Amino acid sequence: MLAREANYANEANYDGLIGPTHNYGGLSAGNLASAKNKGLIAAPRAAALQGLQKMKLMADAGLVQGVLPPQARPNLAELRRMGFTGRDENVLAAAWRANPVLVRTMCSASSMWAANAATVSPSADWSDGRLHLTPANLSTMLHRSIEHAQTGRALRAAFPSESHVCVHDALPMQSTYADEGAANHVRLCAGHGAPGVELFVYGRDALSGEQTAKFPARQTLQASQIIAARHGLDASRTVFAKQAAKVIDAGAFHNDVVCVGAAQCLFYHEDAFADTQRVLADIDKASDGLFTPQFVEVANKDVPIKAAISAYLFNSMLVQFPGESRLTLVAPTETENNPYTKAYCDKLVASNGPIGAVQYVDVRQSMRNGGGPACLRLRVVLTKAEQAAANQKMLLDERLYERLRVWVNTHYREALAPDDLGDPALMRESFTALDALTKIMGLGDDFYPFQRQ
Ligand code: SUG
C-alpha cells in the first residue's frame, strides 16, 4: 500500500512510558472511562508492563519504536508556584491538607498518552526540509496543562539535531489556542516520505463563541490553523474538519476516539464529523495528484456510536507491518470483547479493503482512563537521515526493553489508590525511579526538575 520511493521514510511510534503514579483520579470531564473508573485501585506496575509489551510487539514486527520518559509526579514545581513552600515533603503535606484533589491533579501520569504530546509534520510536508513538532498546550484540563514544558524537553532529547528537527514551543495557555496534539491530527500519504495531506480536526471555533452543550471541545480551529502555519504546510494539502458536537457530547473528547488514518486510508465513524461529505471532498481535493484516498466509514447500524466509544474501536493503531500489503488495526482487547466491534472487525478482515488484519492488545490499565493503543503513541515519520540523527538511546531494542522491565519491577507499586497520592514515600519512590531511568536512557542528570534543585 505504501509506495517505496527514493524519499523513503519510516513511521516511528514513540510511546509514553507509563509512570509510577498511574492512578484513577477521575480528572477528565467528557472522558467517560476516566469518570466511570474514578477511585478504582490502579496497578501502576501492570500498567507500565502492558505499555512496554505493546511497544515490544511493534518493535518485534519491525517498526521503529521510541520511548518517551514519564514526567516527574507529583509536580512539586507547580505546587510551589501555588504558594506551598519548604522541603518537598512539606510542600506535599501542606497541599494535601489544603485539597487532596489538587495533589491528585499534580500526580496524574497522563503524559503516558503520547498522542497528546505534540502535533508532528514530517519534513516531506515542508520546504525547509525539517521535521516539525509542536508540543500540545493541553490547556483544557488542569492535570494535562502542566505537561508541555517537560514534553518539549523530552522531544528535544529524542530529536537533538536542530538541522533535522524543529521542536516549537507550545501555543499560549489560553482557551482560544486549546490544543491536544496528534490526537486531533491525521496524515494521509502515498508513502511516509512523500508529501502528504494533513487533516486537522477541531471541536470549536473559538472566535465564533460557540460551545458544546455538555462536554468541553478541547481543540480549537485557531490552534489547528496556527500549527499548520508554523509547520509551513502547503494550504492546498491541508484540511480543517469540524468534529460533530454530538460526538463530543457522546464522549469523543478527542477525534482519535472516532477516527484513525494511515497511508491512504481514513477509518472513521459516520458520526465523527459535523459535515462528513465536505471533509471527504476536501481530502479528495487536497490529495489530487498525490494519491487516491480510501474511506472506510463505519455506520451506526453496524457499530452504534456508544459501542464505538466504549470499546475504542477507532483508538487503534493503523499500521503497515513490513512485508504486509494491507494495513493492520492494532486494537484494544475491549474491541474484541464488544459484540458490535468484534463482528465489525471480523467483517473488515474478510473484506478486501485497505485494512487486512486486526490484532488485539491488552492495555486495560490505560484504557480505564480513556487511553487506547493509539493514545499511547506519537507517530513520527523519520527519513533515514532524521532517524540516524535521533537519540538512539530512546529507541527500543531488546536490551532497553529488558532493562525497562527490570526497572518497572524494581520501582513500581503493584497497587495505588487515589488516597495514596499524598504519601511522601510514593513521591520519593517515584523520584528515585525516574532518576534511575535517566541513567538507563542516557538522559543526563538534569532532565527532571527535581534533579536540578
Ligand atoms: O486526556 N485521560 C486522558 C486520556 C487521553 C487519551 N488520549 C487520546 N485520546 N489520544 C485525557 O482525558 C484521565 C486521568 C484521570 O482521570 O486521572 C486522563 O487524563
Short mmCIF file of C-alpha atoms and ligand atoms in Angstrom, two decimals:
data_model
loop_
_atom_site.label_atom_id
_atom_site.label_comp_id
_atom_site.label_asym_id
_atom_site.label_seq_id
_atom_site.Cartn_x
_atom_site.Cartn_y
_atom_site.Cartn_z
CA MET A 1 0.00 0.00 0.00
CA LEU A 2 2.79 2.47 0.81
CA ALA A 3 5.00 3.33 -2.12
CA ARG A 4 8.70 2.57 -1.67
CA GLU A 5 10.22 5.69 -3.06
CA ALA A 6 13.57 7.35 -3.25
CA ASN A 7 12.47 9.60 -0.40
CA TYR A 8 11.85 6.61 1.82
CA ALA A 9 10.98 7.22 5.46
CA ASN A 10 9.83 5.19 8.44
CA GLU A 11 6.91 5.94 10.66
CA ALA A 12 8.24 5.55 14.18
CA ASN A 13 5.97 5.21 17.18
CA TYR A 14 7.13 7.00 20.31
CA ASP A 15 5.17 5.66 23.27
CA GLY A 16 4.77 7.33 26.62
CA LEU A 17 6.27 5.08 29.25
CA ILE A 18 3.61 4.77 31.96
CA GLY A 19 4.76 6.45 35.16
CA PRO A 20 4.85 5.20 38.78
CA THR A 21 1.88 7.36 39.88
CA HIS A 22 -0.61 5.92 37.38
CA ASN A 23 -3.98 6.17 39.14
CA TYR A 24 -7.69 6.69 38.62
CA GLY A 25 -8.33 10.26 39.71
CA GLY A 26 -11.38 10.90 37.51
CA LEU A 27 -9.87 14.15 36.33
CA SER A 28 -11.07 14.40 32.74
CA ALA A 29 -14.62 15.69 32.28
CA GLY A 30 -16.02 14.37 29.00
CA ASN A 31 -13.79 11.29 29.07
CA LEU A 32 -16.34 8.64 30.07
CA ALA A 33 -13.83 5.99 31.14
CA SER A 34 -11.99 8.44 33.41
CA ALA A 35 -15.27 9.42 35.11
CA LYS A 36 -16.55 5.86 35.40
CA ASN A 37 -13.37 4.47 36.94
CA LYS A 38 -12.71 7.31 39.34
CA GLY A 39 -11.45 5.99 42.66
CA LEU A 40 -10.55 2.47 41.46
CA ILE A 41 -7.32 0.97 42.73
CA ALA A 42 -4.81 1.26 39.91
CA ALA A 43 -1.98 -1.14 39.17
CA PRO A 44 0.99 1.02 38.07
CA ARG A 45 3.36 -1.91 37.65
CA ALA A 46 0.94 -3.87 35.46
CA ALA A 47 0.12 -0.68 33.54
CA ALA A 48 3.75 0.03 32.69
CA LEU A 49 4.39 -3.59 31.72
CA GLN A 50 1.33 -3.58 29.45
CA GLY A 51 2.63 -0.46 27.75
CA LEU A 52 6.08 -1.97 27.32
CA GLN A 53 4.57 -5.15 25.91
CA LYS A 54 2.76 -3.16 23.24
CA MET A 55 5.97 -1.32 22.37
CA LYS A 56 7.81 -4.64 22.05
CA LEU A 57 5.12 -6.02 19.78
CA MET A 58 5.68 -3.12 17.40
CA ALA A 59 9.47 -3.33 17.58
CA ASP A 60 9.38 -7.11 17.02
CA ALA A 61 7.20 -6.56 13.96
CA GLY A 62 9.99 -4.43 12.51
CA LEU A 63 8.67 -0.92 13.25
CA VAL A 64 10.82 1.80 14.77
CA GLN A 65 9.76 2.15 18.40
CA GLY A 66 10.75 5.06 20.61
CA VAL A 67 10.19 5.62 24.33
CA LEU A 68 9.21 8.93 25.92
CA PRO A 69 10.04 9.00 29.65
CA PRO A 70 7.27 9.69 32.17
CA GLN A 71 7.06 13.13 33.76
CA ALA A 72 8.01 13.74 37.38
CA ARG A 73 4.96 13.49 39.62
CA PRO A 74 3.89 14.94 41.98
CA ASN A 75 4.68 18.12 40.12
CA LEU A 76 6.27 19.97 43.01
CA ALA A 77 7.29 22.94 40.92
CA GLU A 78 3.62 23.63 40.19
CA LEU A 79 2.68 23.22 43.85
CA ARG A 80 5.42 25.66 44.81
CA ARG A 81 4.10 28.10 42.21
CA MET A 82 0.76 27.86 44.01
CA GLY A 83 2.40 29.10 47.18
CA PHE A 84 3.32 25.91 49.05
CA THR A 85 6.80 26.25 50.49
CA GLY A 86 9.50 24.39 52.40
CA ARG A 87 11.04 20.96 51.94
CA ASP A 88 9.50 18.71 49.30
CA GLU A 89 7.69 16.62 51.92
CA ASN A 90 6.25 19.77 53.50
CA VAL A 91 5.02 21.07 50.15
CA LEU A 92 3.22 17.80 49.50
CA ALA A 93 1.75 17.56 53.00
CA ALA A 94 0.51 21.17 53.02
CA ALA A 95 -1.03 20.81 49.57
CA TRP A 96 -2.74 17.58 50.62
CA ARG A 97 -4.15 19.28 53.71
CA ALA A 98 -5.36 22.18 51.58
CA ASN A 99 -7.02 19.99 48.95
CA PRO A 100 -6.33 16.34 48.07
CA VAL A 101 -7.86 16.86 44.62
CA LEU A 102 -5.16 19.42 43.89
CA VAL A 103 -2.46 16.89 44.76
CA ARG A 104 -4.15 14.20 42.66
CA THR A 105 -4.17 16.64 39.78
CA MET A 106 -0.44 17.21 40.22
CA CYS A 107 0.17 13.43 40.36
CA SER A 108 -1.54 12.26 37.17
CA ALA A 109 0.62 10.04 34.98
CA SER A 110 -1.22 11.46 31.96
CA SER A 111 1.92 12.12 29.90
CA MET A 112 1.67 8.41 29.03
CA TRP A 113 -0.82 9.40 26.31
CA ALA A 114 1.81 10.46 23.84
CA ALA A 115 -0.74 11.07 21.08
CA ASN A 116 -1.37 14.28 23.02
CA ALA A 117 2.31 15.15 23.35
CA ALA A 118 2.58 17.09 20.10
CA THR A 119 1.44 17.60 16.53
CA VAL A 120 4.01 16.25 14.09
CA SER A 121 4.55 17.28 10.48
CA PRO A 122 7.11 15.21 8.57
CA SER A 123 9.85 17.02 6.65
CA ALA A 124 8.29 15.89 3.35
CA ASP A 125 5.43 18.31 4.03
CA TRP A 126 7.55 21.44 4.29
CA SER A 127 10.11 23.10 2.10
CA ASP A 128 12.58 23.87 4.91
CA GLY A 129 13.21 20.12 4.88
CA ARG A 130 12.90 19.70 8.63
CA LEU A 131 10.57 17.67 10.76
CA HIS A 132 8.31 19.97 12.82
CA LEU A 133 6.78 19.23 16.21
CA THR A 134 4.61 21.48 18.37
CA PRO A 135 4.06 20.22 21.92
CA ALA A 136 0.37 20.46 22.78
CA ASN A 137 -0.54 23.00 25.45
CA LEU A 138 -3.36 20.69 26.70
CA SER A 139 -4.85 23.79 28.23
CA THR A 140 -8.37 22.42 28.75
CA MET A 141 -7.55 20.06 31.63
CA LEU A 142 -5.51 21.30 34.58
CA HIS A 143 -3.71 18.00 35.12
CA ARG A 144 -2.64 17.95 31.47
CA SER A 145 -1.82 21.64 31.14
CA ILE A 146 1.33 21.05 33.20
CA GLU A 147 2.86 18.64 30.68
CA HIS A 148 4.06 20.74 27.75
CA ALA A 149 7.35 22.12 29.08
CA GLN A 150 8.69 18.72 30.05
CA THR A 151 7.25 17.26 26.83
CA GLY A 152 9.32 19.77 24.88
CA ARG A 153 12.36 18.72 26.86
CA ALA A 154 11.71 15.04 26.10
CA LEU A 155 11.18 15.72 22.40
CA ARG A 156 14.36 17.78 22.21
CA ALA A 157 16.20 14.91 23.89
CA ALA A 158 14.73 12.48 21.36
CA PHE A 159 15.50 14.72 18.38
CA PRO A 160 18.58 16.73 19.30
CA SER A 161 19.63 17.72 15.79
CA GLU A 162 18.24 21.17 15.02
CA SER A 163 19.32 20.86 11.43
CA HIS A 164 16.89 17.97 11.05
CA VAL A 165 14.12 18.74 13.52
CA CYS A 166 12.37 21.84 14.83
CA VAL A 167 10.61 21.48 18.18
CA HIS A 168 8.43 24.56 18.64
CA ASP A 169 7.10 25.91 21.91
CA ALA A 170 3.51 25.09 22.86
CA LEU A 171 0.82 27.60 21.90
CA PRO A 172 -0.15 30.21 24.54
CA MET A 173 -2.13 28.87 27.50
CA GLN A 174 -5.43 30.41 26.60
CA SER A 175 -8.64 28.70 25.63
CA THR A 176 -8.65 30.22 22.13
CA TYR A 177 -5.46 28.25 21.45
CA ALA A 178 -6.55 25.00 23.14
CA ASP A 179 -4.54 22.23 21.51
CA GLU A 180 -4.46 18.47 22.15
CA GLY A 181 -1.80 17.45 19.65
CA ALA A 182 -1.78 14.49 17.31
CA ALA A 183 -5.00 13.07 18.77
CA ASN A 184 -6.77 15.57 16.51
CA HIS A 185 -4.48 15.22 13.52
CA VAL A 186 -4.28 12.63 10.74
CA ARG A 187 -1.78 12.41 7.91
CA LEU A 188 -2.58 10.55 4.71
CA CYS A 189 0.07 9.86 2.08
CA ALA A 190 1.24 7.60 -0.74
CA GLY A 191 4.44 6.84 1.17
CA HIS A 192 5.63 8.13 4.53
CA GLY A 193 8.46 10.03 2.86
CA ALA A 194 6.25 11.54 0.16
CA PRO A 195 4.29 14.79 0.63
CA GLY A 196 1.04 14.08 2.42
CA VAL A 197 -2.32 15.58 3.26
CA GLU A 198 -2.63 16.76 6.85
CA LEU A 199 -6.08 16.70 8.37
CA PHE A 200 -6.68 18.82 11.48
CA VAL A 201 -9.88 18.05 13.35
CA TYR A 202 -11.18 20.69 15.75
CA GLY A 203 -14.16 20.79 18.04
CA ARG A 204 -14.57 24.51 18.45
CA ASP A 205 -14.09 27.74 16.53
CA ALA A 206 -13.08 29.87 19.49
CA LEU A 207 -13.70 33.14 17.68
CA SER A 208 -17.30 32.26 16.89
CA GLY A 209 -18.31 32.00 20.54
CA GLU A 210 -19.95 28.59 20.06
CA GLN A 211 -19.82 25.99 22.85
CA THR A 212 -20.55 22.29 23.03
CA ALA A 213 -23.57 21.50 25.14
CA LYS A 214 -22.19 19.11 27.73
CA PHE A 215 -18.50 18.39 27.47
CA PRO A 216 -15.60 20.64 26.51
CA ALA A 217 -14.32 20.75 22.94
CA ARG A 218 -10.60 20.53 23.60
CA GLN A 219 -9.23 21.53 20.19
CA THR A 220 -9.87 24.86 18.52
CA LEU A 221 -9.78 25.77 14.86
CA GLN A 222 -7.40 28.58 15.78
CA ALA A 223 -4.86 26.23 17.37
CA SER A 224 -5.00 23.94 14.34
CA GLN A 225 -4.54 26.84 11.92
CA ILE A 226 -1.58 28.26 13.81
CA ILE A 227 0.16 24.88 13.94
CA ALA A 228 -0.38 24.34 10.21
CA ALA A 229 1.14 27.77 9.57
CA ARG A 230 4.07 27.22 11.93
CA HIS A 231 4.78 23.87 10.34
CA GLY A 232 4.83 25.61 6.97
CA LEU A 233 2.22 23.32 5.45
CA ASP A 234 1.01 23.78 1.91
CA ALA A 235 -2.52 25.17 2.27
CA SER A 236 -3.71 23.16 -0.72
CA ARG A 237 -2.65 19.95 1.06
CA THR A 238 -4.16 20.84 4.43
CA VAL A 239 -7.72 20.15 5.54
CA PHE A 240 -9.54 21.51 8.60
CA ALA A 241 -12.54 19.47 9.68
CA LYS A 242 -15.01 20.08 12.44
CA GLN A 243 -15.87 17.34 14.89
CA ALA A 244 -19.59 16.82 15.37
CA ALA A 245 -20.66 18.46 18.65
CA LYS A 246 -22.89 15.49 19.38
CA VAL A 247 -19.95 13.09 19.20
CA ILE A 248 -18.02 15.16 21.75
CA ASP A 249 -21.05 15.09 23.99
CA ALA A 250 -21.26 11.31 23.46
CA GLY A 251 -17.72 11.02 24.91
CA ALA A 252 -15.35 11.51 21.96
CA PHE A 253 -13.15 14.03 23.77
CA HIS A 254 -10.50 13.64 21.05
CA ASN A 255 -11.05 12.90 17.37
CA ASP A 256 -8.92 9.76 17.68
CA VAL A 257 -11.75 8.19 19.67
CA VAL A 258 -13.84 8.11 16.46
CA CYS A 259 -11.31 8.25 13.63
CA VAL A 260 -7.87 7.00 12.66
CA GLY A 261 -5.96 7.25 9.41
CA ALA A 262 -2.82 5.87 7.83
CA ALA A 263 -1.37 5.60 4.35
CA GLN A 264 -4.30 6.43 2.02
CA CYS A 265 -6.93 5.13 4.41
CA LEU A 266 -9.26 7.14 6.62
CA PHE A 267 -11.22 4.90 9.02
CA TYR A 268 -13.96 6.80 10.84
CA HIS A 269 -17.39 6.61 12.38
CA GLU A 270 -20.29 8.10 10.46
CA ASP A 271 -20.96 10.46 13.40
CA ALA A 272 -17.37 11.71 13.68
CA PHE A 273 -17.58 14.93 11.66
CA ALA A 274 -20.01 17.81 11.57
CA ASP A 275 -20.14 17.60 7.76
CA THR A 276 -18.73 14.29 6.53
CA GLN A 277 -19.36 14.87 2.82
CA ARG A 278 -17.44 18.10 2.96
CA VAL A 279 -14.50 16.51 4.81
CA LEU A 280 -14.26 13.73 2.23
CA ALA A 281 -14.50 16.18 -0.64
CA ASP A 282 -11.78 18.36 0.91
CA ILE A 283 -9.49 15.36 1.34
CA ASP A 284 -10.16 14.26 -2.23
CA LYS A 285 -9.20 17.70 -3.48
CA ALA A 286 -6.13 18.00 -1.25
CA SER A 287 -4.79 14.60 -2.31
CA ASP A 288 -5.28 15.22 -6.01
CA GLY A 289 -2.12 14.25 -7.87
CA LEU A 290 -0.62 12.59 -4.76
CA PHE A 291 -2.78 9.52 -4.11
CA THR A 292 -6.35 8.26 -4.12
CA PRO A 293 -7.81 8.29 -0.62
CA GLN A 294 -9.67 5.23 0.65
CA PHE A 295 -12.54 5.98 3.00
CA VAL A 296 -13.78 3.31 5.38
CA GLU A 297 -16.89 4.62 7.10
CA VAL A 298 -18.46 2.71 9.96
CA ALA A 299 -22.22 3.14 10.11
CA ASN A 300 -24.24 3.47 13.28
CA LYS A 301 -26.29 0.46 12.26
CA ASP A 302 -23.12 -1.68 12.34
CA VAL A 303 -21.45 -0.10 15.34
CA PRO A 304 -23.60 2.31 17.38
CA ILE A 305 -21.58 5.33 18.46
CA LYS A 306 -21.92 4.33 22.10
CA ALA A 307 -20.28 0.96 21.40
CA ALA A 308 -17.58 2.57 19.25
CA ILE A 309 -16.65 4.88 22.12
CA SER A 310 -16.81 2.38 24.95
CA ALA A 311 -14.94 -0.35 23.02
CA TYR A 312 -12.46 2.15 21.49
CA LEU A 313 -12.60 0.63 18.00
CA PHE A 314 -11.04 3.75 16.45
CA ASN A 315 -8.45 4.33 19.13
CA SER A 316 -6.48 1.62 17.43
CA MET A 317 -3.15 1.97 15.72
CA LEU A 318 -3.43 1.62 11.98
CA VAL A 319 -0.05 0.36 10.87
CA GLN A 320 1.68 -1.13 7.90
CA PHE A 321 3.79 -4.01 9.12
CA PRO A 322 6.84 -4.77 6.96
CA GLY A 323 6.00 -7.42 4.39
CA GLU A 324 2.24 -6.84 4.64
CA SER A 325 0.42 -5.31 1.71
CA ARG A 326 -2.60 -4.23 3.73
CA LEU A 327 -2.88 -2.30 6.97
CA THR A 328 -3.26 -3.85 10.42
CA LEU A 329 -5.55 -2.41 13.06
CA VAL A 330 -3.93 -2.81 16.48
CA ALA A 331 -6.99 -2.62 18.69
CA PRO A 332 -7.57 -2.89 22.44
CA THR A 333 -8.96 -6.16 23.84
CA GLU A 334 -12.09 -4.18 24.75
CA THR A 335 -12.83 -4.07 21.00
CA GLU A 336 -12.60 -7.85 20.89
CA ASN A 337 -14.92 -8.16 23.88
CA ASN A 338 -17.69 -5.98 22.46
CA PRO A 339 -20.06 -7.89 20.15
CA TYR A 340 -20.57 -4.95 17.77
CA THR A 341 -16.95 -4.04 17.32
CA LYS A 342 -15.75 -7.66 17.21
CA ALA A 343 -18.29 -8.50 14.50
CA TYR A 344 -17.25 -5.39 12.60
CA CYS A 345 -13.56 -6.28 12.81
CA ASP A 346 -14.23 -9.81 11.59
CA LYS A 347 -16.11 -8.37 8.62
CA LEU A 348 -13.34 -5.84 7.94
CA VAL A 349 -10.68 -8.51 7.72
CA ALA A 350 -12.82 -10.70 5.47
CA SER A 351 -13.38 -7.81 3.05
CA ASN A 352 -10.78 -6.80 0.51
CA GLY A 353 -10.49 -3.21 1.73
CA PRO A 354 -7.33 -1.44 2.89
CA ILE A 355 -7.42 -2.97 6.41
CA GLY A 356 -6.40 -6.62 6.20
CA ALA A 357 -5.85 -7.70 9.82
CA VAL A 358 -6.81 -6.86 13.37
CA GLN A 359 -4.52 -7.59 16.28
CA TYR A 360 -5.72 -7.14 19.86
CA VAL A 361 -3.51 -5.83 22.65
CA ASP A 362 -4.08 -5.62 26.39
CA VAL A 363 -3.67 -2.04 27.61
CA ARG A 364 -6.52 -2.28 30.14
CA GLN A 365 -4.88 -0.13 32.79
CA SER A 366 -4.59 2.79 30.37
CA MET A 367 -8.00 2.08 28.84
CA ARG A 368 -9.68 2.64 32.19
CA ASN A 369 -8.53 6.23 31.95
CA GLY A 370 -9.68 6.53 28.34
CA GLY A 371 -6.37 5.79 26.66
CA GLY A 372 -6.26 3.07 24.00
CA PRO A 373 -3.33 1.79 21.92
CA ALA A 374 -3.40 4.89 19.69
CA CYS A 375 -3.36 7.29 22.65
CA LEU A 376 -0.19 5.75 23.95
CA ARG A 377 1.86 6.53 20.87
CA LEU A 378 3.08 9.56 18.97
CA ARG A 379 3.75 8.89 15.31
CA VAL A 380 6.90 10.48 13.98
CA VAL A 381 7.83 10.00 10.35
CA LEU A 382 11.62 9.90 10.08
CA THR A 383 13.74 9.91 6.97
CA LYS A 384 16.91 7.82 7.11
CA ALA A 385 18.97 10.89 7.99
CA GLU A 386 16.50 12.03 10.68
CA GLN A 387 16.42 8.56 12.18
CA ALA A 388 20.22 8.44 12.25
CA ALA A 389 20.27 11.85 13.97
CA ALA A 390 17.66 10.79 16.57
CA ASN A 391 18.73 9.83 20.08
CA GLN A 392 19.37 6.09 19.71
CA LYS A 393 19.12 5.57 23.47
CA MET A 394 15.44 6.46 23.31
CA LEU A 395 14.73 3.74 20.73
CA LEU A 396 13.53 0.40 22.00
CA ASP A 397 15.64 -2.66 21.33
CA GLU A 398 15.75 -5.97 23.17
CA ARG A 399 18.26 -4.67 25.69
CA LEU A 400 16.35 -1.50 26.55
CA TYR A 401 13.12 -3.48 26.79
CA GLU A 402 14.68 -5.89 29.29
CA ARG A 403 16.21 -3.07 31.32
CA LEU A 404 12.92 -1.20 31.46
CA ARG A 405 11.07 -4.30 32.58
CA VAL A 406 13.51 -4.81 35.43
CA TRP A 407 13.29 -1.11 36.26
CA VAL A 408 9.48 -1.23 36.45
CA ASN A 409 9.52 -4.38 38.56
CA THR A 410 12.05 -2.79 40.90
CA HIS A 411 10.43 0.59 41.43
CA TYR A 412 6.69 0.45 40.79
CA ARG A 413 3.94 -0.34 43.25
CA GLU A 414 1.54 -3.10 42.45
CA ALA A 415 -1.47 -1.13 43.63
CA LEU A 416 -2.25 2.55 44.05
CA ALA A 417 -5.41 4.17 45.39
CA PRO A 418 -6.13 7.89 44.89
CA ASP A 419 -5.58 8.46 48.62
CA ASP A 420 -2.05 7.04 48.37
CA LEU A 421 -1.03 10.06 46.32
CA GLY A 422 -0.47 12.16 49.41
CA ASP A 423 2.12 9.67 50.68
CA PRO A 424 5.60 11.25 50.77
CA ALA A 425 7.12 7.78 50.39
CA LEU A 426 5.43 7.45 46.99
CA MET A 427 6.96 10.76 45.95
CA ARG A 428 10.44 9.57 46.92
CA GLU A 429 9.95 6.18 45.24
CA SER A 430 8.81 7.94 42.12
CA PHE A 431 11.75 10.37 42.01
CA THR A 432 14.22 7.55 42.75
CA ALA A 433 12.74 5.54 39.88
CA LEU A 434 12.95 8.44 37.45
CA ASP A 435 16.48 9.29 38.48
CA ALA A 436 17.45 5.67 37.71
CA LEU A 437 15.61 5.93 34.39
CA THR A 438 17.71 8.90 33.29
CA LYS A 439 20.76 6.67 33.67
CA ILE A 440 19.21 3.78 31.73
CA MET A 441 18.11 6.06 28.89
CA GLY A 442 21.14 8.35 28.98
CA LEU A 443 19.05 11.46 29.64
CA GLY A 444 21.62 13.16 31.87
CA ASP A 445 21.29 14.29 35.45
CA ASP A 446 19.28 17.45 34.83
CA PHE A 447 16.40 16.05 32.82
CA TYR A 448 13.83 16.29 35.62
CA PRO A 449 13.14 19.41 37.71
CA PHE A 450 13.82 17.50 40.96
CA GLN A 451 17.32 16.74 39.66
CA ARG A 452 18.01 20.42 39.14
CA GLN A 453 17.12 21.56 42.65
O1 SUG B 1 -6.74 13.49 28.37
N1 SUG B 1 -7.16 10.71 30.44
C1 SUG B 1 -6.65 11.27 29.23
C2 SUG B 1 -6.78 10.27 28.13
C3 SUG B 1 -6.10 10.71 26.89
C4 SUG B 1 -6.36 9.83 25.73
N2 SUG B 1 -5.67 10.29 24.58
C5 SUG B 1 -6.13 10.26 23.33
N3 SUG B 1 -7.38 10.08 23.03
N4 SUG B 1 -5.29 10.49 22.37
C6 SUG B 1 -7.38 12.57 28.88
O2 SUG B 1 -8.59 12.64 29.11
C7 SUG B 1 -7.55 10.70 32.84
C8 SUG B 1 -6.72 10.94 34.05
C9 SUG B 1 -7.51 10.79 35.30
O3 SUG B 1 -8.71 10.86 35.26
O4 SUG B 1 -6.85 10.65 36.35
C10 SUG B 1 -6.94 11.34 31.62
O5 SUG B 1 -6.28 12.34 31.70
#
